[in-house]
Coordinates of C-alpha atoms and ligand atoms in Angstrom, one line a residue:
M1 CA -33.2 -39.3 9.5
T2 CA -30.5 -40.2 10.3
T3 CA -28.5 -41.5 13.4
H4 CA -25.6 -42.3 14.8
A5 CA -24.2 -45.1 16.3
D6 CA -21.7 -43.9 19.2
P7 CA -19.5 -47.0 20.1
Q8 CA -16.6 -46.7 22.2
P9 CA -13.7 -45.7 20.6
S10 CA -11.0 -48.5 19.6
A11 CA -7.2 -47.7 21.7
Q12 CA -6.4 -46.6 17.9
T13 CA -8.7 -43.5 17.0
R14 CA -8.0 -42.9 21.0
R15 CA -4.9 -42.0 19.8
D16 CA -5.3 -40.7 16.2
R17 CA -8.1 -37.8 18.0
G18 CA -5.1 -37.3 21.1
W19 CA -2.7 -36.0 17.9
L20 CA -5.6 -33.7 17.7
G21 CA -5.7 -32.3 21.0
W22 CA -1.5 -31.9 21.1
A23 CA -2.1 -29.8 17.5
L24 CA -4.9 -27.6 19.4
V25 CA -2.5 -26.3 22.3
G26 CA 0.4 -25.6 20.2
V27 CA -2.3 -23.2 18.1
A28 CA -3.7 -22.5 20.9
S29 CA -0.1 -21.1 22.6
G30 CA 0.5 -19.2 19.7
A31 CA -2.4 -17.0 19.0
L32 CA -2.2 -16.4 22.7
T33 CA 1.3 -16.0 21.8
L34 CA 0.0 -13.7 19.0
G35 CA -2.8 -12.0 21.0
V36 CA -1.1 -10.8 24.3
A37 CA 1.3 -9.2 22.4
E38 CA -1.2 -7.4 20.3
L39 CA -2.5 -6.3 23.7
V40 CA 0.4 -5.1 25.0
A41 CA 1.8 -3.4 22.3
G42 CA -1.5 -1.4 22.3
V43 CA -1.5 -0.3 25.9
M44 CA 1.8 0.8 25.1
I45 CA 1.0 2.5 22.5
R46 CA -1.8 4.1 24.2
F47 CA 0.6 5.5 26.5
G48 CA 3.9 6.2 24.0
W49 CA 6.5 4.1 25.4
I50 CA 7.4 2.3 22.0
G51 CA 8.5 4.2 19.1
G52 CA 8.4 1.1 16.8
T53 CA 5.8 -1.5 15.9
G54 CA 5.8 -3.6 18.4
S55 CA 3.0 -5.5 17.1
P56 CA 5.1 -8.7 16.3
V57 CA 2.5 -9.9 13.5
L58 CA 3.2 -5.9 11.7
A59 CA 7.0 -6.0 12.1
V60 CA 7.3 -9.2 10.6
G61 CA 4.6 -8.7 7.6
E62 CA 6.4 -5.8 7.1
T63 CA 9.8 -7.2 7.3
F64 CA 8.7 -10.0 4.6
I65 CA 7.5 -6.8 2.2
D66 CA 10.5 -5.5 2.4
H67 CA 12.1 -8.2 1.5
T68 CA 9.4 -10.0 -0.9
P69 CA 11.6 -10.2 -4.5
A70 CA 10.2 -8.1 -7.3
W71 CA 8.9 -11.1 -9.1
L72 CA 6.8 -12.3 -5.8
K73 CA 5.8 -8.8 -5.5
T74 CA 4.4 -7.9 -9.2
F75 CA 3.3 -11.4 -9.3
A76 CA 1.2 -10.0 -5.7
V77 CA -0.2 -7.2 -7.7
N78 CA -1.5 -9.0 -10.4
V79 CA -3.2 -11.4 -9.1
F80 CA -4.0 -9.9 -5.8
G81 CA -4.3 -6.3 -7.1
T82 CA -4.0 -3.6 -4.2
G83 CA -5.9 -6.8 -1.5
D84 CA -2.1 -8.1 -1.5
K85 CA -2.1 -6.7 2.1
A86 CA -4.8 -9.1 3.0
A87 CA -3.6 -12.0 0.9
L88 CA -0.1 -11.9 2.9
L89 CA -2.6 -11.2 6.5
T90 CA -4.4 -14.7 5.3
G91 CA -0.6 -16.1 4.1
M92 CA 0.7 -16.0 7.2
A93 CA -2.1 -16.5 9.8
V94 CA -2.4 -20.2 7.8
V95 CA 1.4 -20.4 7.5
L96 CA 1.8 -19.8 11.9
T97 CA -1.0 -22.0 12.4
A98 CA 0.3 -25.2 11.0
L99 CA 4.2 -24.2 12.3
A100 CA 2.6 -23.3 15.9
A101 CA 0.4 -27.2 14.9
A102 CA 3.2 -29.0 14.4
I103 CA 4.9 -27.3 17.8
G104 CA 1.7 -29.0 19.5
I105 CA 2.0 -32.4 17.8
L106 CA 6.4 -32.5 18.0
L107 CA 5.9 -31.9 22.2
A108 CA 4.2 -35.3 22.3
R109 CA 7.8 -37.0 21.5
R110 CA 10.6 -34.5 21.3
A111 CA 9.5 -31.2 23.5
T112 CA 12.7 -30.6 23.7
V113 CA 12.5 -29.4 20.2
A114 CA 9.2 -28.3 20.4
Y115 CA 10.3 -26.0 23.2
L116 CA 12.9 -23.9 20.7
A117 CA 10.9 -24.1 17.3
F118 CA 8.9 -22.3 19.6
V119 CA 11.8 -20.2 21.1
L120 CA 13.4 -19.5 17.3
L121 CA 10.0 -17.8 16.0
L122 CA 9.9 -15.9 18.9
A123 CA 13.8 -15.0 18.3
I124 CA 12.6 -14.3 14.3
A125 CA 9.9 -12.4 15.7
L126 CA 12.1 -10.4 17.7
A127 CA 14.0 -9.2 15.3
A128 CA 11.4 -8.2 13.3
V129 CA 10.0 -5.9 15.7
L130 CA 13.5 -4.6 16.5
T131 CA 14.7 -3.5 12.7
R132 CA 11.7 -1.6 12.3
P133 CA 12.1 2.0 11.3
G134 CA 11.9 3.7 14.9
A135 CA 12.5 0.5 16.9
S136 CA 14.0 0.4 20.5
A137 CA 14.8 -2.1 22.9
T138 CA 11.7 -1.7 24.9
D139 CA 9.4 -2.9 21.2
A140 CA 10.0 -6.3 22.4
V141 CA 8.5 -6.2 25.7
P142 CA 4.8 -7.4 23.7
T143 CA 6.7 -10.2 21.9
V144 CA 8.3 -11.2 25.2
L145 CA 5.3 -11.4 27.1
G146 CA 3.1 -13.0 25.0
G147 CA 5.9 -15.3 24.1
G148 CA 6.1 -16.4 27.7
L149 CA 2.5 -16.7 28.3
G150 CA 2.7 -19.3 25.1
L151 CA 5.0 -21.1 26.3
A152 CA 3.4 -21.2 30.1
L153 CA 0.3 -23.1 27.9
L154 CA 2.8 -25.2 25.8
N155 CA 4.1 -26.7 28.7
A156 CA 1.2 -26.7 30.9
G157 CA -0.4 -28.6 27.8
R158 CA 2.4 -30.6 28.4
S159 CA 2.0 -32.0 31.4
R160 CA -2.1 -32.7 31.4
L161 CA -1.5 -34.6 28.5
Q162 CA 1.9 -37.0 29.1
P163 CA 1.2 -39.7 28.4
A164 CA -1.2 -39.8 25.3
A165 CA -1.7 -43.1 25.5
Q166 CA -2.9 -43.2 29.1
W167 CA -5.4 -40.1 28.6
A168 CA -7.4 -39.9 30.4
A169 CA -11.3 -38.3 29.7
P170 CA -11.4 -36.1 32.2
D171 CA -7.5 -34.5 32.1
R172 CA -8.4 -34.4 28.2
R173 CA -11.7 -32.3 28.5
A174 CA -9.4 -29.7 30.9
V175 CA -6.3 -29.6 28.3
L176 CA -9.3 -29.3 25.4
Q177 CA -11.4 -26.4 27.6
L178 CA -8.1 -24.7 28.3
S179 CA -7.0 -24.7 24.3
A180 CA -10.4 -23.2 23.6
L181 CA -10.5 -20.8 26.0
S182 CA -7.3 -19.2 25.3
L183 CA -8.1 -19.2 22.0
V184 CA -11.4 -17.5 23.1
G185 CA -8.7 -14.5 24.8
A186 CA -6.3 -14.0 22.6
G187 CA -8.9 -13.3 19.8
I188 CA -10.4 -10.8 22.6
A189 CA -6.5 -10.0 23.6
A190 CA -6.2 -8.8 19.9
L191 CA -9.4 -6.7 19.4
A192 CA -8.8 -5.2 22.7
G193 CA -5.3 -4.3 21.6
Q194 CA -6.6 -2.5 18.2
A195 CA -8.9 0.1 21.0
V196 CA -7.6 0.4 23.2
S197 CA -4.2 1.2 21.7
G198 CA -6.3 4.9 20.1
T199 CA -3.3 6.0 18.1
T200 CA -5.9 5.6 15.7
R201 CA -8.8 8.2 17.0
A202 CA -6.5 10.2 18.4
V203 CA -4.7 11.1 14.6
A204 CA -8.4 10.6 13.5
A205 CA -9.3 13.7 15.8
A206 CA -5.8 15.9 15.0
R207 CA -7.2 14.9 11.5
S208 CA -10.7 15.7 11.3
A209 CA -9.8 19.2 13.4
F210 CA -7.7 20.3 11.2
R211 CA -8.3 23.1 8.0
V212 CA -6.7 22.8 5.1
P213 CA -6.3 26.6 5.1
T214 CA -7.4 28.6 2.2
P215 CA -4.5 28.7 -0.7
A216 CA -2.8 31.4 -2.0
S217 CA -3.8 30.5 -5.3
K218 CA -6.8 28.0 -6.2
V219 CA -7.3 26.4 -9.8
R220 CA -10.6 26.0 -10.8
I221 CA -11.9 22.9 -12.8
P222 CA -14.4 24.0 -15.6
S223 CA -17.0 21.8 -16.1
D224 CA -15.9 20.6 -19.7
A225 CA -12.6 18.9 -17.9
S226 CA -15.6 16.0 -18.0
V227 CA -17.0 14.4 -21.0
R228 CA -20.2 13.7 -19.2
V229 CA -20.1 9.3 -19.9
A230 CA -21.1 7.4 -17.1
G231 CA -18.3 4.4 -16.2
V232 CA -15.3 6.9 -17.2
V233 CA -13.6 7.0 -13.9
P234 CA -14.9 11.3 -12.0
F235 CA -11.8 13.8 -13.2
V236 CA -11.3 14.1 -10.1
V237 CA -11.7 11.3 -8.0
P238 CA -12.5 11.1 -4.7
A239 CA -10.1 10.3 -2.1
D240 CA -12.3 7.0 -0.9
Q241 CA -11.9 6.0 -4.3
F242 CA -8.1 6.3 -4.5
Y243 CA -5.5 3.7 -5.9
R244 CA -3.7 2.8 -2.7
I245 CA 0.2 1.7 -2.9
D246 CA 2.4 1.2 -0.4
T247 CA 4.4 -1.0 1.7
A248 CA 2.7 -0.6 5.0
L249 CA 0.6 -2.9 6.5
S250 CA -1.6 -1.2 9.1
P251 CA -0.4 2.8 8.1
P252 CA 1.8 5.0 10.1
E253 CA -0.2 7.7 12.4
I254 CA 1.4 10.5 12.8
D255 CA 0.3 13.6 15.3
P256 CA 1.1 16.5 12.8
A257 CA 2.1 18.1 16.8
T258 CA 4.6 16.0 16.1
W259 CA 5.5 16.1 12.8
S260 CA 8.5 17.7 11.4
L261 CA 10.6 17.7 8.3
K262 CA 14.3 18.1 7.4
V263 CA 15.9 18.9 5.0
T264 CA 19.4 17.3 4.9
G265 CA 22.8 16.4 3.3
M266 CA 24.1 18.6 0.8
V267 CA 23.0 21.3 2.4
E268 CA 24.3 25.0 3.2
R269 CA 22.6 24.9 6.1
E270 CA 20.0 22.0 7.4
V271 CA 16.2 23.2 7.7
T272 CA 13.7 21.9 9.9
L273 CA 10.3 22.4 9.3
S274 CA 8.0 21.9 11.9
W275 CA 3.5 21.4 11.1
A276 CA 2.4 24.6 12.5
E277 CA 5.6 26.5 10.3
L278 CA 4.5 24.5 7.1
I279 CA 0.5 25.6 7.0
A280 CA 1.3 29.3 7.6
K281 CA 3.1 29.2 4.5
P282 CA 1.7 30.7 1.1
L283 CA 0.2 27.5 0.2
Q284 CA -0.6 26.3 -3.5
E285 CA -3.7 24.3 -4.8
A286 CA -2.1 21.3 -8.1
V287 CA -3.9 19.5 -9.6
V288 CA -2.6 16.2 -10.5
T289 CA -2.0 12.8 -11.8
L290 CA -0.8 10.6 -9.8
M291 CA 0.3 6.9 -11.4
C292 CA 1.9 3.6 -10.0
V293 CA 4.8 2.3 -12.7
S294 CA 3.3 -1.3 -11.7
N295 CA 0.1 0.0 -13.9
E296 CA -0.6 -2.7 -16.3
V297 CA -1.7 -1.5 -19.7
G298 CA -5.9 -1.0 -19.4
G299 CA -5.1 -1.0 -15.4
D300 CA -6.1 1.2 -12.3
L301 CA -3.6 2.0 -10.2
T302 CA -3.9 5.8 -10.9
G303 CA -5.7 8.6 -9.6
N304 CA -6.4 12.2 -10.5
A305 CA -6.8 14.9 -7.5
V306 CA -6.3 18.7 -6.1
W307 CA -3.6 18.5 -3.9
T308 CA -2.8 21.8 -1.2
G309 CA 0.8 22.0 -0.5
W310 CA 3.5 24.1 0.0
P311 CA 6.2 24.0 -3.4
V312 CA 9.2 22.2 -2.0
R313 CA 11.1 24.4 -4.5
E314 CA 11.2 26.7 -1.7
L315 CA 11.7 25.1 1.3
L316 CA 14.9 24.0 -0.4
E317 CA 16.5 27.5 -1.7
L318 CA 16.0 27.6 2.7
A319 CA 18.0 24.9 2.6
G320 CA 20.6 25.8 -0.2
P321 CA 21.7 23.0 -1.9
K322 CA 25.2 22.5 -3.0
A323 CA 26.8 21.9 -6.4
G324 CA 27.2 18.7 -7.5
A325 CA 24.0 17.3 -5.8
D326 CA 21.5 15.3 -8.3
M327 CA 19.0 13.4 -6.6
V328 CA 16.7 14.3 -3.2
L329 CA 15.8 11.2 -1.0
S330 CA 12.8 11.2 0.9
T331 CA 12.2 8.7 3.7
S332 CA 8.9 8.5 4.8
A333 CA 8.2 7.7 8.8
D334 CA 8.0 3.9 8.2
G335 CA 12.0 4.0 6.5
W336 CA 10.4 3.9 3.0
T337 CA 12.9 5.7 0.4
A338 CA 12.4 7.2 -3.1
G339 CA 14.8 9.1 -4.9
T340 CA 13.9 11.8 -6.9
P341 CA 15.8 14.2 -9.5
L342 CA 16.6 17.9 -8.0
T343 CA 16.0 19.3 -10.4
A344 CA 11.8 18.1 -10.2
L345 CA 11.6 19.5 -7.0
T346 CA 14.0 23.0 -8.0
D347 CA 12.2 23.7 -11.8
S348 CA 9.4 25.8 -12.1
R349 CA 6.7 22.6 -12.0
N350 CA 4.4 22.6 -9.2
A351 CA 6.2 20.0 -6.8
L352 CA 4.5 19.9 -3.7
L353 CA 4.5 19.6 0.1
A354 CA 1.1 18.8 -0.4
L355 CA -1.2 18.7 3.0
G356 CA -4.4 18.9 1.4
M357 CA -6.2 15.7 -0.7
N358 CA -8.7 17.4 -2.6
G359 CA -9.8 20.6 -0.3
E360 CA -9.8 18.2 2.9
P361 CA -6.4 17.2 4.9
L362 CA -5.0 14.0 2.9
P363 CA -6.2 10.6 4.7
V364 CA -3.9 8.7 6.6
E365 CA -3.7 6.0 3.9
H366 CA -2.7 8.5 1.8
G367 CA -0.1 10.4 3.8
F368 CA -1.7 12.1 6.8
P369 CA 0.0 14.9 7.6
V370 CA 2.4 15.4 5.3
R371 CA 3.6 13.8 1.1
L372 CA 5.5 14.5 -2.0
V373 CA 3.4 15.4 -5.1
V374 CA 5.9 15.5 -7.9
P375 CA 4.0 16.0 -11.7
G376 CA 5.6 14.1 -14.1
L377 CA 7.2 10.9 -12.2
Y378 CA 5.6 7.9 -11.3
G379 CA 4.7 7.2 -7.7
Y380 CA 8.2 4.8 -6.3
V381 CA 10.1 7.9 -7.5
S382 CA 8.3 11.0 -6.0
A383 CA 5.2 10.4 -4.3
T384 CA 6.9 9.7 -0.1
K385 CA 3.5 9.8 2.4
W386 CA 4.0 10.0 5.7
V387 CA 7.7 12.4 4.7
T388 CA 10.2 12.9 7.5
E389 CA 12.8 14.3 5.3
L390 CA 14.7 15.1 2.7
K391 CA 18.3 14.6 2.4
V392 CA 19.6 16.0 -0.8
T393 CA 22.4 13.7 -2.0
T394 CA 23.5 12.0 -5.5
Y395 CA 22.4 9.3 -7.8
A396 CA 25.7 7.5 -7.3
D397 CA 25.0 7.3 -3.4
D398 CA 22.2 7.0 -3.2
Q399 CA 18.9 4.4 -4.3
G400 CA 15.5 4.5 -2.8
Y401 CA 13.6 1.6 -2.3
W402 CA 12.6 0.2 -5.2
T403 CA 15.8 0.4 -7.2
P404 CA 17.7 -2.5 -5.6
R405 CA 14.2 -4.8 -6.5
G406 CA 14.8 -4.8 -10.0
W407 CA 13.0 -1.1 -10.4
S408 CA 15.1 2.2 -12.6
A409 CA 16.6 4.9 -10.7
K410 CA 14.8 6.9 -12.7
G411 CA 10.9 6.9 -13.4
P412 CA 9.2 9.3 -15.8
V413 CA 5.3 9.4 -16.7
K414 CA 5.3 8.0 -20.2
T415 CA 2.0 8.5 -22.5
G416 CA -0.6 6.1 -22.1
S417 CA -4.3 5.3 -22.2
R418 CA -7.1 3.4 -21.5
I419 CA -10.9 2.6 -22.2
D420 CA -13.0 3.1 -19.5
V421 CA -16.8 2.0 -21.6
P422 CA -17.5 0.0 -23.3
A423 CA -15.8 -2.5 -20.5
D424 CA -13.6 -5.6 -22.4
G425 CA -16.1 -8.3 -23.0
A426 CA -18.9 -6.3 -22.7
T427 CA -22.2 -6.4 -25.2
V428 CA -23.7 -3.3 -26.8
S429 CA -26.5 -2.8 -29.4
A430 CA -25.7 -1.2 -32.7
G431 CA -26.4 2.7 -33.0
K432 CA -24.7 5.0 -31.7
V433 CA -22.2 3.8 -29.3
A434 CA -19.5 6.3 -26.5
V435 CA -16.2 4.9 -26.4
A436 CA -14.2 7.0 -23.3
G437 CA -11.6 6.6 -21.3
I438 CA -8.7 9.0 -20.4
A439 CA -5.1 9.5 -21.5
W440 CA -2.3 11.2 -19.6
R441 CA 1.8 12.4 -20.0
Q442 CA 1.8 14.4 -17.3
H443 CA 3.8 17.8 -17.0
V444 CA 3.8 16.8 -21.3
G445 CA 0.4 17.4 -21.9
I446 CA -2.4 15.6 -23.7
N447 CA -3.5 16.9 -27.1
G448 CA -4.9 14.1 -29.0
V449 CA -6.3 10.6 -28.7
Q450 CA -7.7 8.1 -31.1
V451 CA -9.7 5.5 -31.7
R452 CA -9.3 2.2 -33.9
I453 CA -12.5 -0.2 -34.3
D454 CA -10.5 -3.2 -35.8
E455 CA -8.3 -3.0 -39.0
G456 CA -9.8 0.5 -39.6
P457 CA -8.6 4.3 -39.9
W458 CA -7.3 6.5 -36.8
E459 CA -10.4 8.6 -36.1
D460 CA -9.9 11.6 -33.4
A461 CA -11.9 11.4 -30.3
R462 CA -13.4 14.5 -28.7
L463 CA -11.3 15.1 -26.0
G464 CA -12.4 17.2 -22.1
A465 CA -10.8 20.4 -21.4
D466 CA -7.1 20.9 -21.2
V467 CA -6.6 21.9 -17.4
T468 CA -3.2 21.2 -16.9
V469 CA -0.5 19.4 -18.6
D470 CA -0.3 17.8 -15.4
A471 CA -2.9 16.0 -14.9
W472 CA -5.3 12.9 -17.1
R473 CA -7.8 14.3 -20.3
Q474 CA -11.4 12.4 -20.4
W475 CA -12.0 12.2 -24.4
V476 CA -15.1 10.3 -25.7
Y477 CA -15.5 9.0 -29.3
E478 CA -19.0 8.2 -31.0
W479 CA -18.7 5.3 -32.5
Q480 CA -21.8 3.6 -35.0
A481 CA -21.0 0.7 -33.7
P482 CA -22.5 -1.7 -36.5
A483 CA -23.2 -6.0 -35.0
G484 CA -20.6 -8.6 -35.0
S485 CA -17.5 -9.1 -32.8
H486 CA -14.8 -6.0 -32.2
S487 CA -12.2 -5.2 -30.7
I488 CA -11.5 -1.1 -29.6
A489 CA -8.1 0.2 -29.9
V490 CA -6.6 3.8 -28.5
R491 CA -3.6 6.2 -28.6
A492 CA -2.2 9.2 -27.0
I493 CA -0.5 12.2 -28.0
D494 CA 1.1 14.3 -26.7
H495 CA 1.8 18.1 -26.3
T496 CA 5.0 16.9 -28.7
G497 CA 3.3 15.6 -30.9
A498 CA 4.9 12.3 -30.3
V499 CA 2.3 9.2 -30.8
Q500 CA 2.3 7.2 -28.2
T501 CA 3.7 3.9 -29.1
S502 CA 2.2 0.4 -29.5
A503 CA 5.4 -1.7 -27.9
L504 CA 3.8 -3.9 -25.1
V505 CA 6.7 -4.0 -22.5
A506 CA 5.9 -5.1 -18.8
P507 CA 5.6 -2.2 -16.3
A508 CA 9.0 -3.4 -14.9
P509 CA 11.9 -1.9 -14.2
D510 CA 10.0 2.2 -15.9
G511 CA 6.9 1.7 -16.6
A512 CA 4.7 -0.3 -19.4
T513 CA 3.4 0.8 -22.9
G514 CA 1.7 -0.4 -25.7
W515 CA -1.6 0.7 -27.0
H516 CA -5.2 -0.9 -24.9
T517 CA -7.4 -2.9 -27.1
I518 CA -10.8 -4.4 -25.8
N519 CA -13.1 -6.4 -27.6
V520 CA -16.9 -6.1 -27.4
T521 CA -19.9 -7.9 -28.7
V522 CA -22.4 -5.4 -31.0
T523 CA -25.8 -7.0 -31.4
Ligands
LIG1 N1 5.6 6.0 2.8 C1 5.7 5.7 1.4 N2 4.9 6.2 0.2 C2 4.8 6.1 -0.9 C3 4.7 4.4 -0.9 C4 5.3 3.3 0.2 O1 5.9 2.6 -0.6 N3 5.6 4.0 1.2 N4 4.0 4.0 -2.6 C5 5.2 5.2 -3.3 C6 3.8 4.7 -4.6 S1 5.3 2.9 -5.5 C7 3.0 5.0 -5.8 S2 2.7 5.1 -6.9 C8 1.8 6.1 -4.7 C9 1.1 5.9 -4.6 O2 0.3 6.8 -3.7 P1 -1.1 6.4 -3.0 O3 -1.8 5.3 -2.1 O4 -2.2 7.8 -2.1 O5 -2.6 6.4 -4.3 O6 2.4 6.3 -3.1 C10 4.4 6.4 -3.2 N5 4.0 6.7 -2.1
LIG2 MO1 3.4 2.9 -7.5

């Protein structure tokens, strides 16, 4: 058993603990600011009073994402995978807590500087809120109200704690209690803000009430599209397992009733398409494999789904692109853009304004109510989610979101293949081992897949059915595995006969290449 002595604190330790009290006042003021802002933003969103983000936390986070240099973005995706957003929010929480604590401590000695620093942070948050796409002056209200209360708490704390050296116990307790109460209150306010905003429920309700209309042409996926080996990614990936990549900290919530898509720019006539018009069109189904340009050799930033939608070329035909145009800049409700070759949207391929994914309405994170799906191009130059505008233009005049951030203006998908089983580093029993995975070259198609054990000859794998040139193919190679350590490599051959290159190239600026190679131990 431990006994705790309870000596009278010396003057020195009392002053040290004083700093903690000041820091706590700073942190509580910061938390109160953000908590109240979340609550007010939630209420304003609920009543449709704000059009932008409203929340200073999300606005600063999204602005940060937009200004993240390409190398940092690549680093974040590599380190945190698709958890990069959680990582960003955690990082922000740590930085803000430290700044708020510093402001609290500063308050003891240089109150004016502390207040100025607090106001400067508020100004930065306000600038972020007001420059988000769709923002208007009313979007400032949550940050201003929250900031006002935060300043009031700073001030209250200061008058109670001053001067620190003569800090009397009852005052100290009162300040600590007020700060603790504020922290709890801020947390509750933030949660209430989320709950009261209600959009999540309203949009979720609109989404679940919507039935994807029966398409004019339906696809049938033969059962032998799958090689039926456990551990290989399913031929059609369920929406809740589908990879997600976007710059949105919280996905735009769009009520289909208010959604519309404008065709602008170099066109004979501007066209506006409403949700009611779109769902009355003859819809098509298409099996298309989406792929992220950031996907590393062996990576999992890819997925295959059955998309339902209206061909983009039919919409563009209504608008009539003018001679000289060579690109379509598509814009998302959150301001993100992609530049797609005009020909990819007007030729015979199934480029869709998709509203269905695997027979269900698009999930909100995958673009509800409408997104683009264009076979053969990486997502960053084609797959705009929450799409609201198509501007017919030229590569000379416009560029998509990622182009000034170090990624190529054009992004056709490169031939690739991946070993799903056995896992890299696995230990398997000698004898028959199924080596299996996927191979892709969207819009060209896959003709063959070959596997090489150690430095042996390339052996043909057995392929799943060729459902469409726009989708990946599963493959399996039955390996008679001898004991020992072995490396397994895979390469694909496309429909033109071209063999996947062995050249190891990193994702930036236009997609990774190289053979996926794994090591296994056979016992
Ligand atoms: N609005 C919007 N659409 C977007 C993006 C984005 O950041 N914002 N990212 C694109 C990228 S880089 C890819 S790879 C695909 C991913 O689509 P998914 O999240 O449905 O898998 O969406 C594309 N569409
Ligand atoms: Mo991507």
